[in-house]
XYZ file of C-alpha atoms in Angstrom:
580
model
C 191.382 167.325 211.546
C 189.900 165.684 208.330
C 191.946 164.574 205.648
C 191.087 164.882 201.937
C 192.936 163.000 199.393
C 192.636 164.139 195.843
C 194.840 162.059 192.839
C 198.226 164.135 193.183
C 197.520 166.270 196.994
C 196.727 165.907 200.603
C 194.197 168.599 201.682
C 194.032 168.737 205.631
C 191.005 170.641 207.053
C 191.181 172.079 210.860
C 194.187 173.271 210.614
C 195.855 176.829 209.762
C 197.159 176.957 206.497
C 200.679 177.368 207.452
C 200.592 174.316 209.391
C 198.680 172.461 206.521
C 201.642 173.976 203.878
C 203.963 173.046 205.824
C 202.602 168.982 206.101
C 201.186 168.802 202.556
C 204.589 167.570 200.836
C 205.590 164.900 203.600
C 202.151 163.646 202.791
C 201.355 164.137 199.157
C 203.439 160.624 198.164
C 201.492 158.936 201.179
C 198.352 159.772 200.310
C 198.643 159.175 196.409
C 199.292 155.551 197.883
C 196.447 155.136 200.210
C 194.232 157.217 197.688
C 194.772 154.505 194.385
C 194.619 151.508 197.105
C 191.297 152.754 198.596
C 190.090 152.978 194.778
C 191.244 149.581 194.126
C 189.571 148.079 197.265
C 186.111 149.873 197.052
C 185.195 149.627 193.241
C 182.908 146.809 192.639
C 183.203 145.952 189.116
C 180.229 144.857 186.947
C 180.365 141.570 185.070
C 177.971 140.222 182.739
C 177.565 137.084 182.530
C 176.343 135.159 179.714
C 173.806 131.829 180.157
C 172.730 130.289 182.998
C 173.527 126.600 182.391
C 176.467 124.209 183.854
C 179.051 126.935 182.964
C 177.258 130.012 184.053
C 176.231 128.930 187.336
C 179.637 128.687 188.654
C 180.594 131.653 186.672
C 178.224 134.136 188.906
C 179.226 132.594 192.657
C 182.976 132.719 191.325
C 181.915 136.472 190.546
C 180.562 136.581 194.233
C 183.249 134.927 195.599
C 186.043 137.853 194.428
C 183.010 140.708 195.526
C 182.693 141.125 191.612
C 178.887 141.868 190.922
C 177.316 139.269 188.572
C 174.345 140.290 186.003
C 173.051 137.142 184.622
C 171.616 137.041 181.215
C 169.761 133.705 180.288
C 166.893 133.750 177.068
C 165.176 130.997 178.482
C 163.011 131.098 181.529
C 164.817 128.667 183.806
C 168.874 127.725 184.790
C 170.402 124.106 183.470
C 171.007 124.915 180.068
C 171.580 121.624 178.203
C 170.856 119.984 180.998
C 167.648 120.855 181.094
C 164.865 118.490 178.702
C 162.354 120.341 176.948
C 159.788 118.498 173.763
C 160.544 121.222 171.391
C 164.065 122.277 170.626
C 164.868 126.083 171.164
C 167.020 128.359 168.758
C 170.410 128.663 170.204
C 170.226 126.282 173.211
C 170.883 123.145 173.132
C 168.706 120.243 172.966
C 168.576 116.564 174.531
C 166.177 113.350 174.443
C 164.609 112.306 177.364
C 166.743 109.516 178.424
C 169.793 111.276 178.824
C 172.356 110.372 181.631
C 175.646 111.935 182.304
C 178.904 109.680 181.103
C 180.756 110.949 184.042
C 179.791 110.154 187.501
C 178.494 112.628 190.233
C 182.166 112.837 192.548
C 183.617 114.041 189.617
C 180.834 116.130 188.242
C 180.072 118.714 191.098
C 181.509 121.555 191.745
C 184.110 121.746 193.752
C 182.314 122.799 197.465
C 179.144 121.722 196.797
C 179.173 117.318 196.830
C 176.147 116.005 195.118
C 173.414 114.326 197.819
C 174.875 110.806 198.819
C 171.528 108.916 197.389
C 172.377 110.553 194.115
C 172.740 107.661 191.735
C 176.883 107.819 190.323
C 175.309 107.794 186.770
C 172.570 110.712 186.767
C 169.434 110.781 184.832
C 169.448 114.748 183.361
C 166.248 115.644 185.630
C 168.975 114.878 188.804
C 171.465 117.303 187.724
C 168.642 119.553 187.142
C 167.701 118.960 190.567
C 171.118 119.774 191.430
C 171.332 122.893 189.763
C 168.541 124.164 191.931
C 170.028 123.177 195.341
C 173.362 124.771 193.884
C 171.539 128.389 192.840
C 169.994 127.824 195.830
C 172.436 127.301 198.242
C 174.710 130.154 197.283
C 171.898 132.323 196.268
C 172.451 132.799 192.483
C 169.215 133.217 191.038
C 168.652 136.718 191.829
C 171.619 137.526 189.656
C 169.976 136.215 186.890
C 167.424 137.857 184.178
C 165.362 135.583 182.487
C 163.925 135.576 178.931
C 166.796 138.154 178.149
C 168.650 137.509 174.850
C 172.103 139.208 174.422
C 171.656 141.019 171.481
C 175.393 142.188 170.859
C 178.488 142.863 173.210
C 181.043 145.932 171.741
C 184.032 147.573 173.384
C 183.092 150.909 174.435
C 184.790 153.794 172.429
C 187.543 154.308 175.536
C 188.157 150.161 175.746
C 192.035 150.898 175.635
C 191.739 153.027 178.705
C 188.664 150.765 180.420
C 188.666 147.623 179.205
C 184.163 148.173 179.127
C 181.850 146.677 177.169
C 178.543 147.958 175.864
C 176.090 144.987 176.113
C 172.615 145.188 174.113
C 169.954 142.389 175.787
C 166.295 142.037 174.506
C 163.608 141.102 176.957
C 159.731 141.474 175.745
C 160.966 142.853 172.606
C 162.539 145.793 174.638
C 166.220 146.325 173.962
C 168.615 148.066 176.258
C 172.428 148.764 176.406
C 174.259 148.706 179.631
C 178.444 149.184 180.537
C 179.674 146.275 181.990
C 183.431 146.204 183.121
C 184.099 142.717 182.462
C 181.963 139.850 179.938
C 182.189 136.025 180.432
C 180.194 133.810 177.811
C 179.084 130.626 178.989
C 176.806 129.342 176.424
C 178.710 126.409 175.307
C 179.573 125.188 172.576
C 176.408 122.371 171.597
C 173.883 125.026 170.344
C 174.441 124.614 166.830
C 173.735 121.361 164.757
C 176.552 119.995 162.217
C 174.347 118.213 159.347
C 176.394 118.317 156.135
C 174.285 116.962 153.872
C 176.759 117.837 150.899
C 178.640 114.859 151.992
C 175.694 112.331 150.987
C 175.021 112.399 147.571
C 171.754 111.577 146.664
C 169.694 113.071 150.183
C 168.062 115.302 148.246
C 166.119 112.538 146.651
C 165.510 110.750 149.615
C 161.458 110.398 149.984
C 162.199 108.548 153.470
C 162.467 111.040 157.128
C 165.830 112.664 157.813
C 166.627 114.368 160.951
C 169.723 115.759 163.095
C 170.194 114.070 166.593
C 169.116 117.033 168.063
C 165.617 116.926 167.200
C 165.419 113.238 168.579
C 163.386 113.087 171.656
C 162.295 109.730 172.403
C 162.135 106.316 170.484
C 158.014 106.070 170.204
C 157.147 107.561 167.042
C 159.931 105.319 164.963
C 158.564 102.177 166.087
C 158.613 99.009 163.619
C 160.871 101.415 161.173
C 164.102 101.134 159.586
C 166.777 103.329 160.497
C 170.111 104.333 159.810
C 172.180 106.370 162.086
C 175.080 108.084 161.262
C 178.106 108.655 163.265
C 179.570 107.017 166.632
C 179.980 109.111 169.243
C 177.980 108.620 172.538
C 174.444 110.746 171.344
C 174.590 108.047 168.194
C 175.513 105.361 170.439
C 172.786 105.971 172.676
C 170.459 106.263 170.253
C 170.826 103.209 168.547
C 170.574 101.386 171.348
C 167.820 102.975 172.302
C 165.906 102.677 169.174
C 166.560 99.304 168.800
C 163.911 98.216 171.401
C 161.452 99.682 168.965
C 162.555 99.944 165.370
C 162.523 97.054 162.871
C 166.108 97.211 162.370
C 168.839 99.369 162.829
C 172.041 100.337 161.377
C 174.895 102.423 162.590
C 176.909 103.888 159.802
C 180.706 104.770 161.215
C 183.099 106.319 159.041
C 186.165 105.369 161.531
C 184.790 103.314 164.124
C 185.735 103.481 168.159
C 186.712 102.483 171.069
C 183.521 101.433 173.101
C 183.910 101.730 177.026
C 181.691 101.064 179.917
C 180.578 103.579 182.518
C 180.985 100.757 184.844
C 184.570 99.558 185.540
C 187.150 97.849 187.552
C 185.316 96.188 190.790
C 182.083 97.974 189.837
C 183.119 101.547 190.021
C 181.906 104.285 187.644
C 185.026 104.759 184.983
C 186.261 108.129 185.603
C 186.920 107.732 189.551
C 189.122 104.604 188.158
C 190.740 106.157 185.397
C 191.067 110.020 186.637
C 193.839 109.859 188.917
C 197.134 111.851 189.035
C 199.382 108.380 189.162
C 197.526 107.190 185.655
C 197.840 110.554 184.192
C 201.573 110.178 184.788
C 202.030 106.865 183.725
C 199.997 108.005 180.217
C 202.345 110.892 179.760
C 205.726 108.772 180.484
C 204.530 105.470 178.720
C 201.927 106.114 176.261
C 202.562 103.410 173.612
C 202.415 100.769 176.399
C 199.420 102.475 177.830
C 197.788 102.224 174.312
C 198.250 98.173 174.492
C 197.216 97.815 177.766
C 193.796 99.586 177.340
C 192.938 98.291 174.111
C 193.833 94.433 175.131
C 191.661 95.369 178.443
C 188.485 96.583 176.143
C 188.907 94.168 173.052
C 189.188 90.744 176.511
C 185.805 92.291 176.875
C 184.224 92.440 173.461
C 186.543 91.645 170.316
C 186.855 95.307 168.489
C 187.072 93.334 165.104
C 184.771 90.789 165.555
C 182.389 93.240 166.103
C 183.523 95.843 163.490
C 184.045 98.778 165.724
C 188.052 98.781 165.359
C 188.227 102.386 164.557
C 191.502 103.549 162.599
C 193.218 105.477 165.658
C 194.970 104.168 168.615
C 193.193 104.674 171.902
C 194.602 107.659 173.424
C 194.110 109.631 169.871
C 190.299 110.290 170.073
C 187.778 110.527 172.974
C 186.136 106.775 173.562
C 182.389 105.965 173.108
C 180.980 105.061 176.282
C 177.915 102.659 176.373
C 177.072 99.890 178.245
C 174.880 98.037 176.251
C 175.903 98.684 172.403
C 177.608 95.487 172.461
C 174.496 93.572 173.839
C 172.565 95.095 170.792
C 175.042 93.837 168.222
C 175.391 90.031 169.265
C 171.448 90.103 169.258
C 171.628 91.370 166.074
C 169.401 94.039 166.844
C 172.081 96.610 165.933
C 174.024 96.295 162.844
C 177.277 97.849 161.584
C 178.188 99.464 158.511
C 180.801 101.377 156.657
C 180.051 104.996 155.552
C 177.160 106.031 153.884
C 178.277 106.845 149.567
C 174.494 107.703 148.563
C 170.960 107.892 149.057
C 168.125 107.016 146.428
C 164.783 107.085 146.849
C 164.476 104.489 149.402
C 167.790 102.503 149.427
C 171.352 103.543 151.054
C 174.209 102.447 149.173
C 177.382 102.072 151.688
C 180.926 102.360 150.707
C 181.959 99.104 150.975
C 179.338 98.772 148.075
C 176.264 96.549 150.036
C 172.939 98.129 150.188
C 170.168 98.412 152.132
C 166.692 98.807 151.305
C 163.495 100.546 152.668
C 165.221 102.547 154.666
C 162.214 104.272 156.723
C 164.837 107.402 158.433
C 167.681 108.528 158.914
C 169.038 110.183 161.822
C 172.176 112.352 161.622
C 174.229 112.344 164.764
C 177.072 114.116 163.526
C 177.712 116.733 166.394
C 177.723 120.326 166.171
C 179.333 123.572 165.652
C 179.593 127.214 167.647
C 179.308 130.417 166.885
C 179.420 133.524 169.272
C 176.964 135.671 166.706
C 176.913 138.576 169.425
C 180.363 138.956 169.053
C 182.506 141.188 166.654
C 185.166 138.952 164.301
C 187.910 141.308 165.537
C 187.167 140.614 169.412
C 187.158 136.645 168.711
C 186.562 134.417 165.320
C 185.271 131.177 165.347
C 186.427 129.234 162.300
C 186.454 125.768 161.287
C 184.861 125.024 164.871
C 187.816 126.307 166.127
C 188.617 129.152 168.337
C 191.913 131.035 169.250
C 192.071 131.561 173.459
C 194.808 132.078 175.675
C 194.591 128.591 178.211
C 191.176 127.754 176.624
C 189.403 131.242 177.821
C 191.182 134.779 177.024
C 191.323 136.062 173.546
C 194.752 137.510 172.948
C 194.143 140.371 170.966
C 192.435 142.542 173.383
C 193.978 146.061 175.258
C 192.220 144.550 178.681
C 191.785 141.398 179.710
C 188.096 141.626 180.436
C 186.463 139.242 178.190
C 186.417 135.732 179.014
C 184.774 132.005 177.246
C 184.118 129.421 180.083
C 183.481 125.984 178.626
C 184.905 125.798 175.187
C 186.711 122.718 176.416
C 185.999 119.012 175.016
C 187.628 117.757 178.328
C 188.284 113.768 178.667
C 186.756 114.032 181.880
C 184.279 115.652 183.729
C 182.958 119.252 182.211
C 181.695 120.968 185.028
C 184.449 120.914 187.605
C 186.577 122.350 184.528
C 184.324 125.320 184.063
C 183.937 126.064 187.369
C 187.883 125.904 187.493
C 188.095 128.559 184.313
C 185.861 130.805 185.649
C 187.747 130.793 189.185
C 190.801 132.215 187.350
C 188.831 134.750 184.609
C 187.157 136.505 188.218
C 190.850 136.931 189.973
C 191.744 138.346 186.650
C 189.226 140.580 186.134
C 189.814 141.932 189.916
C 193.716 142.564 188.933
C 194.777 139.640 191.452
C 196.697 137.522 188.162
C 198.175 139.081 185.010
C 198.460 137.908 182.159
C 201.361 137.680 179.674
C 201.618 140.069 176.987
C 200.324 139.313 173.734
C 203.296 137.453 171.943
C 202.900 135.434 174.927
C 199.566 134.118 175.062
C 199.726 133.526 170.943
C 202.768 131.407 171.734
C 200.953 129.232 173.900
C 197.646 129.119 172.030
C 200.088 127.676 168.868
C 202.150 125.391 171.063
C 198.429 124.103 172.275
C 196.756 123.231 168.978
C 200.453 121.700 167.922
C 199.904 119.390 170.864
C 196.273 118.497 169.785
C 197.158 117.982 166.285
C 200.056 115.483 167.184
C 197.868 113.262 169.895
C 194.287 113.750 167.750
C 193.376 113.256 164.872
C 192.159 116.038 162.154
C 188.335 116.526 162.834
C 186.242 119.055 164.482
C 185.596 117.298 167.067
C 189.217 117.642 168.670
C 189.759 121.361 168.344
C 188.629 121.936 171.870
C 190.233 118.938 173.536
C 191.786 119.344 176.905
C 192.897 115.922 179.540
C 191.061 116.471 182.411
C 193.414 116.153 185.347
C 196.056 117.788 182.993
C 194.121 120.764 182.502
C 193.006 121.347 186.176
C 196.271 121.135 187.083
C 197.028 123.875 184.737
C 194.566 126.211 185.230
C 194.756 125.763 189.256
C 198.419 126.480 188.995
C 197.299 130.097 187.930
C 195.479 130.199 190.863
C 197.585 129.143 192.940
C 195.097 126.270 194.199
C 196.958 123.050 193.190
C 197.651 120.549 195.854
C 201.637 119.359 196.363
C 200.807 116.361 196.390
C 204.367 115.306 197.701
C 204.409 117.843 201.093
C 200.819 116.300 201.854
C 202.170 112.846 201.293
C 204.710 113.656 204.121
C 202.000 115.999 206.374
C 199.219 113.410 205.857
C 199.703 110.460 204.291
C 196.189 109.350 204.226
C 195.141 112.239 202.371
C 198.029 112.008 200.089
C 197.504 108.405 199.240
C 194.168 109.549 197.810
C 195.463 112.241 195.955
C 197.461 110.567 194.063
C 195.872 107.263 193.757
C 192.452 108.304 194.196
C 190.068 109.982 191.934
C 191.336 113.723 191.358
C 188.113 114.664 192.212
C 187.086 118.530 192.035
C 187.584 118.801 196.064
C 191.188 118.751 195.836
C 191.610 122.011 194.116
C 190.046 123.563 197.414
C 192.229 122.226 199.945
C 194.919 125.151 199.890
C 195.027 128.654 198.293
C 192.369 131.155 197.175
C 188.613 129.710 197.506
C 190.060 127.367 199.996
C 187.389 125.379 201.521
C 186.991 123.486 205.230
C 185.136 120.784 204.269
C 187.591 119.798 201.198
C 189.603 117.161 203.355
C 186.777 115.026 204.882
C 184.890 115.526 201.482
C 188.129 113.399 199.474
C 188.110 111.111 202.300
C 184.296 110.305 202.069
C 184.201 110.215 198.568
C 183.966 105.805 198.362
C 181.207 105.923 200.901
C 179.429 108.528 198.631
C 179.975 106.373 195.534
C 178.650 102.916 196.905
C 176.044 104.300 198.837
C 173.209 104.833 196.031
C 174.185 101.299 195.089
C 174.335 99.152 197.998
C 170.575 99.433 198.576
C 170.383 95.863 200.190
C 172.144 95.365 203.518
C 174.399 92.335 203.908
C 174.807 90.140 206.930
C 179.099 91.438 206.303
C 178.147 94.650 206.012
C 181.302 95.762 208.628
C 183.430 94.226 205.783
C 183.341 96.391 203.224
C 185.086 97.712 199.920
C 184.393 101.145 200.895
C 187.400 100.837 203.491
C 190.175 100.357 201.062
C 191.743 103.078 199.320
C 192.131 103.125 195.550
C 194.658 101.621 193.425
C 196.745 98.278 194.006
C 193.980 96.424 196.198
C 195.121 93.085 195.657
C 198.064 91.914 197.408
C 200.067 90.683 194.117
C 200.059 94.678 192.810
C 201.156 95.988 196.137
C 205.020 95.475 195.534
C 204.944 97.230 191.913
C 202.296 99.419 193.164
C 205.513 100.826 195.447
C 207.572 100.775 192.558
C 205.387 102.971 190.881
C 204.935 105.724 193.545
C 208.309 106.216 193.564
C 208.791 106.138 189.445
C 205.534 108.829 189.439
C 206.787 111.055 192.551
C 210.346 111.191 190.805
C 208.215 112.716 187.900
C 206.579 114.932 190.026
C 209.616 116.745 190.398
């Protein structure tokens, strides 16, 4: 006997056709069931996915991962995306100098099964997470997925999109264009492709006979030797550029509008600043006492270098804005090889007038570090609009507005943390979404929370551009993993394995713990948290001590000295209450 199923009817072959009337109806509501259930198990749908940089890479495993089937579109010839150096800088992609290094350190940067090499300096020089990259497309086998030299031309719903949720994509490769149906989009080009240079906010540019140039067409300090330079802005590319430049130039001068907060990558005891600061316990101590929290850190940073002595005191409180980090800005100023100023009011021919009325003279260039904007140009207005740098999307990644949830953003964040875990967290969810394992709420829903999140931003921020996409790192994991159903309980492991839970909570929330339970749950999540100090002092403890069996990498984080170990109690039971 063989058993056809058709959408509404159970055909049974073999048998008479009285005995076949007589079992159809028993059977029709049975096989309807099995029928839509087979459907929804076999159909593989087809995502496209767009770039093949930090975001994208995770994006097409996570697309493996739920049996999803990945088409990779990337217009350059290799993966890395910013990440990636190149002399020239490329339309649409964005652009770095050569002596980049990542502000946030390697156990918080990878992805969440796939630890970075222990020699792997915490700090990494941009060719290392390159090099990462590769082992990471190669290890999972990623690259196959992708087309290179392909531009995406355009992306439209299909004329049945209510009924499908498909999109039509257009890509261009060789000057060839050709239009596909995918099932499902994700767009992971970022949001540093586009340069911000408003030049109508400094009078007088047009006049200027000196060099002017945006940040992003900076490569190297050589060719701006013995000059005189002003850059403009504060944030870590301007930062890093003065400092930079200041081995070579004549002078330099960094123009700030509102100053800021200037941290080191290096922190308490020696240990890069995010496995220090990104825990769960200081994420709930910030959220219960954040007025104390803004004295403590800025009395910790100012017993370090004097904000005001120095003129950086910005005009915001430290938890309102995203610090600086540089290690050697302050070095630069008390050798008087940097100098500060006040906002730029005009240009002349060869002078810069600042607001606070001095002047300086002979300026040689000028070098604009003044961030950038995004645009999705492939993209109809009615799908998604981008305006003021800003961008409406349900938990940082759905538009609202559309019939079927089948387009996707991963890595419009401006996270206060590591980017990459966060991406690779986003595009987690988007795939279980796409495959029908999450829902999401209706649209009145999803609007509700996308005005509820800017509220939040605007009352914590301050107005600028800069802060549209903000998201707190452990915060936001948190979030998103809770749609997944991937976030540790932290207080059941505390009980179950105290070790582990210890770490959790006072250890850095590293990207590991969001695969020790649930969906994408992985084996070697556990010893990978509890490994994570050896990892970190490894690449620095190149020169073996006599005490080497006495070592830091032993003690857990948080409350190491014996006079914190009382409050330190205190504390765990003040956050765990919260916890609640």
């Amino acid at each position: 006997m063989i058993l056809l199923f058709s959408r509404k009817s159970l055909i049974l072959v073999g048998l008479p056709s009285s005995t076949r009337q007589s079992l159809k109806a028993p059977f029709s509501k049975l096989a309807f069931i099995l029928n839509v259930s087979a459907i929804k198990n076999t159909m593989v749908k087809k995502v496209a996915v767009v770039g093949a940089g930090c975001s994208g890479l995770p994006t097409i495993k996570c697309c493996l991962d739920e049996g999803l089937e990945p088409t990779c579109f990337e217009r350059t010839e290799d993966i890395g995306g910013l990440w990636r150096f190149k002399e020239n800088p490329e339309e649409g992609r964005a652009s770095i100098y050569n002596s980049v290094i990542s502000n946030t350190s390697k156990e918080m940067t990878c992805y969440s099964d796939f630890p970075m090499p222990e020699d792997y300096p915490n700090y990494m020089h941009n060719s290392k997470l390159l090099q990462y990259f590769r082992l990471y497309a190669e290890h999972f086998k990623l690259l196959q997925y992708i087309r290179f030299k392909t531009t995406v031309c355009s992306i439209r719903k299909r004329p049945d999109f209510s009924m499908t949720g498909q999109w039509d994509v257009t890509s261009e490769c060789n000057g060839k264009q050709q239009t596909e149906i995918f099932d499902a989009v994700l767009i992971c080009i970022g949001h540093h492709c586009t340069q911000n240079l408003p030049l109508h906010n400094f009078p007088g540019i047009e006049n200027f006979k000196g060099q002017y140039l945006h940040s992003r067409q900076y490569k190297n300090p050589h060719p701006f030797k013995n000059k005189r330079i002003i850059v403009v802005g504060i944030g870590n590319t301007a930062v890093d550029l003065v400092v930079e430049l200041s081995s070579v130039a004549k002078q330099v001068y960094l123009s700030t509008r509102r100053g800021a907060w200037i941290v080191n990558r290096v922190c308490d005891n020696g240990y890069p600043l995010d496995t220090v600061q990104s825990t769960r316990f200081n994420c709930i101590v910030q959220g219960m006492i954040p007025v104390l929290t803004n004295k403590l850190i800025e009395s910790k940073i100012n017993a370090r270098v004097n904000h005001d002595n120095y003129g950086l005191t910005p005009q915001h409180r430290f938890l309102s804005q995203q610090p600086t980090v540089s290690d050697t800005l302050p070095n630069r100023i008390i050798s008087g090889k940097v100098l500060l100023k006040t906002n730029v009011k005009r240009f002349t021919e060869t002078d810069v007038i600042f607001e606070d009325g001095t002047v300086e003279k002979d300026i040689d260039v000028v070098i604009f570090a003044t961030g950038y904007v995004f645009s999705l140009p492939f993209l109809e207005e009615s799908v998604l609009k981008v305006q003021n740098n800003e961008i409406s999307l349900y938990k940082m990644i759905f538009p609202p507005n559309l019939e079927k949830p089948t387009l996707g953003c991963i890595g419009y964040i401006q996270p206060s943390g590591a980017f990459m875990p966060i991406a690779e967290m986003q595009a987690r969810w988007a795939t279980r979404v796409f495959k029908g394992l999450h829902q999401l709420p209706l649209v009145e829903g999803m609007r509700k929370e996308i005005t509820e999140r800017k509220q939040k931003i605007q009352s914590r921020y301050f107005k600028s551009k800069r802060h549209t996409l903000q998201v707190g790192y452990v915060s936001y994991m948190d979030e998103i993993a809770t749609e997944i159903g991937c976030k540790p309980d932290v207080r059941k492991v505390m009980l179950a394995d105290p070790k582990l839970g210890w770490e959790l909570f006072f250890g850095p929330c590293s990207p590991y713990q969001y695969r020790l339970f649930g969906p994408g749950k992985w084996k070697g999540a556990r010893q990978a948290i509890l490994t994570q100090m050896d990892r970190i002092i490894k690449p620095t403890k190149t020169r073996v001590l006599k005490n080497d069996d006495i070592t830091q990498a032993s003690l857990p984080f948080g409350f190491k000295p014996f006079g914190f170990k009382i409050l330190g109690i205190l504390m765990v039971f003040v956050a765990m209450y919260a916890m609640i």
